[in-house]
mmCIF file of C-alpha atoms and ligand atoms in Angstrom:
data_model
loop_
_atom_site.group_PDB
_atom_site.id
_atom_site.type_symbol
_atom_site.label_atom_id
_atom_site.label_comp_id
_atom_site.label_asym_id
_atom_site.label_seq_id
_atom_site.Cartn_x
_atom_site.Cartn_y
_atom_site.Cartn_z
ATOM 1 C CA UNK A 1 91.023 63.468 168.376
ATOM 2 C CA UNK A 2 91.204 63.330 164.819
ATOM 3 C CA UNK A 3 93.772 65.920 163.866
ATOM 4 C CA UNK A 4 93.469 65.825 160.073
ATOM 5 C CA UNK A 5 90.170 66.887 158.812
ATOM 6 C CA UNK A 6 90.988 68.482 155.387
ATOM 7 C CA UNK A 7 92.901 65.600 153.708
ATOM 8 C CA UNK A 8 91.538 62.108 152.817
ATOM 9 C CA UNK A 9 92.131 58.830 154.187
ATOM 10 C CA UNK A 10 91.471 56.956 151.163
ATOM 11 C CA UNK A 11 90.597 57.849 147.323
ATOM 12 C CA UNK A 12 87.130 58.408 146.613
ATOM 13 C CA UNK A 13 84.793 59.844 143.794
ATOM 14 C CA UNK A 14 83.153 62.998 144.496
ATOM 15 C CA UNK A 15 80.354 65.115 142.259
ATOM 16 C CA UNK A 16 80.480 68.655 142.399
ATOM 17 C CA UNK A 17 77.918 70.925 140.977
ATOM 18 C CA UNK A 18 79.318 74.576 140.134
ATOM 19 C CA UNK A 19 77.699 77.151 137.775
ATOM 20 C CA UNK A 20 75.095 74.523 136.213
ATOM 21 C CA UNK A 21 78.122 72.127 135.435
ATOM 22 C CA UNK A 22 78.578 68.582 136.795
ATOM 23 C CA UNK A 23 82.060 67.539 137.391
ATOM 24 C CA UNK A 24 82.851 64.096 138.780
ATOM 25 C CA UNK A 25 86.424 63.829 140.413
ATOM 26 C CA UNK A 26 88.625 61.053 141.459
ATOM 27 C CA UNK A 27 90.390 62.457 144.695
ATOM 28 C CA UNK A 28 93.338 60.879 146.296
ATOM 29 C CA UNK A 29 95.148 60.993 149.610
ATOM 30 C CA UNK A 30 98.337 62.626 147.886
ATOM 31 C CA UNK A 31 96.549 65.506 146.340
ATOM 32 C CA UNK A 32 94.800 68.538 147.790
ATOM 33 C CA UNK A 33 91.249 67.939 147.416
ATOM 34 C CA UNK A 34 88.868 70.748 146.673
ATOM 35 C CA UNK A 35 88.216 73.078 149.849
ATOM 36 C CA UNK A 36 85.387 75.428 150.348
ATOM 37 C CA UNK A 37 87.980 78.286 149.549
ATOM 38 C CA UNK A 38 88.794 76.568 146.193
ATOM 39 C CA UNK A 39 85.103 76.084 145.289
ATOM 40 C CA UNK A 40 84.121 79.543 146.212
ATOM 41 C CA UNK A 41 86.799 80.733 143.383
ATOM 42 C CA UNK A 42 85.306 78.340 141.197
ATOM 43 C CA UNK A 43 81.652 79.693 141.877
ATOM 44 C CA UNK A 44 82.752 83.405 141.154
ATOM 45 C CA UNK A 45 85.270 83.434 138.313
ATOM 46 C CA UNK A 46 84.119 84.373 134.761
ATOM 47 C CA UNK A 47 84.917 82.226 131.965
ATOM 48 C CA UNK A 48 83.740 83.047 128.347
ATOM 49 C CA UNK A 49 83.739 80.456 125.447
ATOM 50 C CA UNK A 50 86.803 80.487 123.341
ATOM 51 C CA UNK A 51 88.987 82.128 126.204
ATOM 52 C CA UNK A 52 92.374 80.502 127.146
ATOM 53 C CA UNK A 53 92.459 79.841 130.828
ATOM 54 C CA UNK A 54 95.518 78.719 133.061
ATOM 55 C CA UNK A 55 94.812 77.178 136.373
ATOM 56 C CA UNK A 56 97.964 77.778 138.728
ATOM 57 C CA UNK A 57 98.092 75.001 141.167
ATOM 58 C CA UNK A 58 95.469 72.897 139.523
ATOM 59 C CA UNK A 59 95.276 70.256 142.496
ATOM 60 C CA UNK A 60 92.545 67.822 141.248
ATOM 61 C CA UNK A 61 91.864 69.983 138.335
ATOM 62 C CA UNK A 62 88.765 71.050 139.428
ATOM 63 C CA UNK A 63 89.143 74.848 138.324
ATOM 64 C CA UNK A 64 90.492 73.682 134.948
ATOM 65 C CA UNK A 65 87.706 71.224 134.283
ATOM 66 C CA UNK A 66 84.998 73.624 135.041
ATOM 67 C CA UNK A 67 86.773 76.233 132.638
ATOM 68 C CA UNK A 68 86.765 73.786 130.166
ATOM 69 C CA UNK A 69 83.035 72.871 130.673
ATOM 70 C CA UNK A 70 82.518 76.555 130.204
ATOM 71 C CA UNK A 71 83.958 76.672 126.894
ATOM 72 C CA UNK A 72 87.672 77.623 127.743
ATOM 73 C CA UNK A 73 90.718 76.307 126.184
ATOM 74 C CA UNK A 74 92.360 75.224 129.271
ATOM 75 C CA UNK A 75 95.990 74.826 130.610
ATOM 76 C CA UNK A 76 96.976 73.776 134.133
ATOM 77 C CA UNK A 77 100.181 73.641 136.256
ATOM 78 C CA UNK A 78 100.984 71.984 139.520
ATOM 79 C CA UNK A 79 104.317 71.697 141.312
ATOM 80 C CA UNK A 80 103.401 68.169 142.353
ATOM 81 C CA UNK A 81 103.599 65.222 140.068
ATOM 82 C CA UNK A 82 100.717 63.617 141.715
ATOM 83 C CA UNK A 83 98.473 66.623 141.130
ATOM 84 C CA UNK A 84 99.232 66.538 137.342
ATOM 85 C CA UNK A 85 98.475 63.012 136.944
ATOM 86 C CA UNK A 86 95.320 63.213 138.772
ATOM 87 C CA UNK A 87 94.121 66.280 136.729
ATOM 88 C CA UNK A 88 94.999 64.622 133.723
ATOM 89 C CA UNK A 89 92.972 61.680 134.811
ATOM 90 C CA UNK A 90 90.051 63.683 135.812
ATOM 91 C CA UNK A 91 90.011 65.631 132.502
ATOM 92 C CA UNK A 92 89.328 62.451 130.842
ATOM 93 C CA UNK A 93 86.754 61.400 133.262
ATOM 94 C CA UNK A 94 84.759 64.673 132.640
ATOM 95 C CA UNK A 95 85.385 64.428 128.864
ATOM 96 C CA UNK A 96 87.134 67.609 128.397
ATOM 97 C CA UNK A 97 90.736 68.534 126.903
ATOM 98 C CA UNK A 98 93.445 70.417 128.982
ATOM 99 C CA UNK A 99 97.216 70.779 128.772
ATOM 100 C CA UNK A 100 98.491 70.014 132.136
ATOM 101 C CA UNK A 101 102.230 70.544 133.040
ATOM 102 C CA UNK A 102 104.442 70.174 136.068
ATOM 103 C CA UNK A 103 105.876 73.479 136.593
ATOM 104 C CA UNK A 104 106.230 76.291 139.415
ATOM 105 C CA UNK A 105 103.794 78.747 138.648
ATOM 106 C CA UNK A 106 103.776 79.681 135.238
ATOM 107 C CA UNK A 107 107.247 79.341 134.608
ATOM 108 C CA UNK A 108 106.712 76.534 131.829
ATOM 109 C CA UNK A 109 104.946 79.090 129.357
ATOM 110 C CA UNK A 110 105.811 82.180 127.445
ATOM 111 C CA UNK A 111 102.411 82.711 126.143
ATOM 112 C CA UNK A 112 99.748 85.339 127.372
ATOM 113 C CA UNK A 113 96.486 83.809 128.594
ATOM 114 C CA UNK A 114 92.948 85.523 128.629
ATOM 115 C CA UNK A 115 92.461 84.339 132.247
ATOM 116 C CA UNK A 116 94.632 83.353 134.868
ATOM 117 C CA UNK A 117 93.291 81.506 138.181
ATOM 118 C CA UNK A 118 95.748 81.161 140.865
ATOM 119 C CA UNK A 119 94.145 79.197 144.077
ATOM 120 C CA UNK A 120 97.905 78.560 145.253
ATOM 121 C CA UNK A 121 98.897 77.357 148.889
ATOM 122 C CA UNK A 122 98.029 80.159 151.036
ATOM 123 C CA UNK A 123 97.999 78.891 154.830
ATOM 124 C CA UNK A 124 100.300 79.363 157.749
ATOM 125 C CA UNK A 125 100.822 75.848 158.856
ATOM 126 C CA UNK A 126 102.135 75.085 162.412
ATOM 127 C CA UNK A 127 104.893 72.586 162.631
ATOM 128 C CA UNK A 128 102.764 70.006 164.698
ATOM 129 C CA UNK A 129 100.310 70.003 162.051
ATOM 130 C CA UNK A 130 102.945 69.632 159.411
ATOM 131 C CA UNK A 131 104.218 66.525 161.415
ATOM 132 C CA UNK A 132 100.573 64.829 161.217
ATOM 133 C CA UNK A 133 100.289 65.493 157.294
ATOM 134 C CA UNK A 134 103.887 64.912 156.383
ATOM 135 C CA UNK A 135 106.225 66.831 153.845
ATOM 136 C CA UNK A 136 104.254 66.125 150.865
ATOM 137 C CA UNK A 137 100.796 67.608 151.848
ATOM 138 C CA UNK A 138 102.449 70.267 153.834
ATOM 139 C CA UNK A 139 103.552 71.737 150.449
ATOM 140 C CA UNK A 140 100.061 71.717 149.039
ATOM 141 C CA UNK A 141 98.959 74.281 151.695
ATOM 142 C CA UNK A 142 101.690 76.008 153.171
ATOM 143 C CA UNK A 143 102.467 79.558 152.228
ATOM 144 C CA UNK A 144 105.369 79.731 154.660
ATOM 145 C CA UNK A 145 105.483 81.270 158.167
ATOM 146 C CA UNK A 146 103.353 84.248 157.129
ATOM 147 C CA UNK A 147 100.965 82.423 154.717
ATOM 148 C CA UNK A 148 101.775 85.008 151.819
ATOM 149 C CA UNK A 149 105.013 83.627 149.989
ATOM 150 C CA UNK A 150 103.642 81.883 147.149
ATOM 151 C CA UNK A 151 101.083 84.548 146.375
ATOM 152 C CA UNK A 152 103.787 87.146 146.657
ATOM 153 C CA UNK A 153 106.501 85.156 144.309
ATOM 154 C CA UNK A 154 103.831 84.209 141.750
ATOM 155 C CA UNK A 155 102.554 88.009 141.397
ATOM 156 C CA UNK A 156 106.244 89.159 140.743
ATOM 157 C CA UNK A 157 106.063 87.437 137.351
ATOM 158 C CA UNK A 158 102.471 86.604 136.324
ATOM 159 C CA UNK A 159 102.306 90.038 134.490
ATOM 160 C CA UNK A 160 104.601 88.627 131.912
ATOM 161 C CA UNK A 161 101.751 86.219 130.956
ATOM 162 C CA UNK A 162 99.163 88.773 130.819
ATOM 163 C CA UNK A 163 98.024 90.903 127.776
ATOM 164 C CA UNK A 164 95.810 94.149 128.731
ATOM 165 C CA UNK A 165 92.567 92.527 129.057
ATOM 166 C CA UNK A 166 93.793 89.531 131.002
ATOM 167 C CA UNK A 167 91.938 88.750 134.020
ATOM 168 C CA UNK A 168 93.581 87.118 136.768
ATOM 169 C CA UNK A 169 91.760 85.833 139.712
ATOM 170 C CA UNK A 170 93.234 85.634 142.944
ATOM 171 C CA UNK A 171 91.665 84.539 146.368
ATOM 172 C CA UNK A 172 93.295 86.401 149.450
ATOM 173 C CA UNK A 173 92.506 84.970 153.026
ATOM 174 C CA UNK A 174 92.554 86.982 156.230
ATOM 175 C CA UNK A 175 94.065 84.015 158.196
ATOM 176 C CA UNK A 176 97.260 84.474 156.488
ATOM 177 C CA UNK A 177 99.482 87.939 156.643
ATOM 178 C CA UNK A 178 97.456 89.630 153.743
ATOM 179 C CA UNK A 179 98.967 93.122 153.888
ATOM 180 C CA UNK A 180 102.331 92.274 152.082
ATOM 181 C CA UNK A 181 99.852 90.532 149.212
ATOM 182 C CA UNK A 182 97.913 93.793 148.764
ATOM 183 C CA UNK A 183 101.400 95.801 148.668
ATOM 184 C CA UNK A 184 102.470 93.430 145.733
ATOM 185 C CA UNK A 185 99.069 93.497 144.058
ATOM 186 C CA UNK A 186 99.402 97.412 143.584
ATOM 187 C CA UNK A 187 103.082 97.609 141.988
ATOM 188 C CA UNK A 188 101.856 96.088 138.944
ATOM 189 C CA UNK A 189 98.138 95.677 138.887
ATOM 190 C CA UNK A 190 94.809 97.158 138.980
ATOM 191 C CA UNK A 191 92.238 95.582 140.961
ATOM 192 C CA UNK A 192 88.983 95.095 142.113
ATOM 193 C CA UNK A 193 87.156 92.581 144.660
ATOM 194 C CA UNK A 194 84.477 90.534 142.976
ATOM 195 C CA UNK A 195 83.240 88.526 145.769
ATOM 196 C CA UNK A 196 84.077 87.697 149.605
ATOM 197 C CA UNK A 197 82.509 85.354 151.987
ATOM 198 C CA UNK A 198 83.296 84.229 155.764
ATOM 199 C CA UNK A 199 84.518 80.749 156.480
ATOM 200 C CA UNK A 200 85.305 78.687 159.362
ATOM 201 C CA UNK A 201 89.215 78.338 159.591
ATOM 202 C CA UNK A 202 90.758 75.108 158.979
ATOM 203 C CA UNK A 203 91.905 72.732 162.006
ATOM 204 C CA UNK A 204 95.224 74.056 162.475
ATOM 205 C CA UNK A 205 93.826 77.342 163.568
ATOM 206 C CA UNK A 206 92.123 75.851 166.767
ATOM 207 C CA UNK A 207 95.116 73.368 167.571
ATOM 208 C CA UNK A 208 97.839 76.736 167.458
ATOM 209 C CA UNK A 209 95.270 79.343 168.767
ATOM 210 C CA UNK A 210 98.134 81.015 170.603
ATOM 211 C CA UNK A 211 100.119 81.682 167.355
ATOM 212 C CA UNK A 212 96.930 83.023 165.329
ATOM 213 C CA UNK A 213 95.748 85.147 168.358
ATOM 214 C CA UNK A 214 99.213 86.711 168.772
ATOM 215 C CA UNK A 215 99.057 87.433 164.827
ATOM 216 C CA UNK A 216 95.596 88.751 165.052
ATOM 217 C CA UNK A 217 96.291 91.064 168.275
ATOM 218 C CA UNK A 218 99.424 92.331 165.795
ATOM 219 C CA UNK A 219 96.760 93.057 163.152
ATOM 220 C CA UNK A 220 98.763 90.913 160.826
ATOM 221 C CA UNK A 221 95.798 88.497 160.247
ATOM 222 C CA UNK A 222 92.001 88.855 160.964
ATOM 223 C CA UNK A 223 90.088 86.288 162.470
ATOM 224 C CA UNK A 224 87.107 86.699 164.950
ATOM 225 C CA UNK A 225 84.715 84.266 166.967
ATOM 226 C CA UNK A 226 81.394 83.564 165.669
ATOM 227 C CA UNK A 227 79.171 80.914 167.658
ATOM 228 C CA UNK A 228 82.194 79.544 169.263
ATOM 229 C CA UNK A 229 83.988 79.178 165.886
ATOM 230 C CA UNK A 230 87.030 80.888 164.346
ATOM 231 C CA UNK A 231 86.198 82.703 161.110
ATOM 232 C CA UNK A 232 87.946 84.245 158.416
ATOM 233 C CA UNK A 233 87.200 86.066 155.158
ATOM 234 C CA UNK A 234 88.197 84.772 151.898
ATOM 235 C CA UNK A 235 88.404 88.046 149.092
ATOM 236 C CA UNK A 236 88.387 86.999 145.437
ATOM 237 C CA UNK A 237 90.474 89.568 143.563
ATOM 238 C CA UNK A 238 90.407 90.303 139.734
ATOM 239 C CA UNK A 239 93.665 91.621 138.822
ATOM 240 C CA UNK A 240 94.170 93.430 135.401
ATOM 241 C CA UNK A 241 97.559 94.849 134.048
ATOM 242 C CA UNK A 242 98.088 98.450 135.566
ATOM 243 C CA UNK A 243 97.376 100.656 132.660
ATOM 244 C CA UNK A 244 99.965 103.426 132.348
ATOM 245 C CA UNK A 245 98.994 106.961 132.420
ATOM 246 C CA UNK A 246 100.704 108.911 129.604
HETATM 247 C C1 LIG B 1 95.547 74.954 147.932
HETATM 248 S S1 LIG B 1 95.861 73.904 146.715
HETATM 249 C C2 LIG B 1 94.526 74.265 145.383
HETATM 250 C C3 LIG B 1 94.097 73.005 144.358
HETATM 251 C C4 LIG B 1 93.272 73.504 143.520
HETATM 252 N N1 LIG B 1 93.254 74.732 142.374
HETATM 253 C C5 LIG B 1 91.897 73.726 143.896
HETATM 254 O O1 LIG B 1 91.118 74.753 143.986
HETATM 255 O O2 LIG B 1 91.349 72.761 144.714
HETATM 256 C C6 LIG B 1 97.369 74.725 145.901
HETATM 257 C C7 LIG B 1 97.906 73.846 144.773
HETATM 258 O O3 LIG B 1 99.161 74.355 144.576
HETATM 259 C C8 LIG B 1 100.252 73.365 144.130
HETATM 260 N N2 LIG B 1 101.604 74.274 144.502
HETATM 261 C C9 LIG B 1 101.962 74.339 145.444
HETATM 262 N N3 LIG B 1 103.197 75.144 144.910
HETATM 263 C C10 LIG B 1 103.159 75.256 143.774
HETATM 264 C C11 LIG B 1 104.055 76.074 142.921
HETATM 265 N N4 LIG B 1 105.134 76.756 143.321
HETATM 266 N N5 LIG B 1 103.639 76.277 141.442
HETATM 267 C C12 LIG B 1 102.456 75.740 141.028
HETATM 268 N N6 LIG B 1 101.638 74.688 141.977
HETATM 269 C C13 LIG B 1 102.182 74.824 143.360
HETATM 270 C C14 LIG B 1 99.999 72.388 145.032
HETATM 271 O O4 LIG B 1 100.734 71.074 144.836
HETATM 272 C C15 LIG B 1 98.239 72.319 145.113
HETATM 273 O O5 LIG B 1 97.954 70.924 144.420
#
């Protein structure tokens, strides 16, 4: 059985059409390729011409490049050197300008952005799948044993890079322990859900059903069977700085 479906076996070029924009990307084996979850984020974020946007965990650069095509002034970060190099390469390929920096979250920036998009690793990845994909790719998807650690860590400081009107777009999945994420959101942010959709869970859910069924029974995650497939939901949150009452 082919155990790894999401990652690429060899480099390829793929064209995406999102919000009426054509984006041609080089995709490589050592960088996270756009998933249905990331494309859903790209399809639903709002970018106005002239706004400053930072794409946190840029991967192939898809969200940053789309944002630049929509008129944004674009920045991107990633912890992975291969991602930063690929995002720069893909920017040139798409005739856009972006500033891409190797950094954890937004740590390399002191400025405030108009828009922050954070499609960070958010999966509960079982050890046996980690063995198939190796440490390097594991770091591009793993959100720790509960799937939520990157999002929570990021939210603890993201408000420092926000002004009163900054929109922070954050996808939250129900096949990770999402309740601690909601709790963290409520500390510093006002929020609304701007889009949601069902998606078929990635292959490691099927391979590690016992673990995921246990978490489901404990109500830590929420997945369900539909037509013989395991389904979860993705919610796209728009966060703003919490307005302080006088
Ligand atoms: C799920 S992928 C999303 C990639 C891309 N945004 C997309 O939508 O296709 C998450 C990305 O976050 C990067 N990443 C992991 N830990 C990070 C961290 N602490 N700070 C910044 N980026 C990180 C990974 O290398 C990976 O490229």
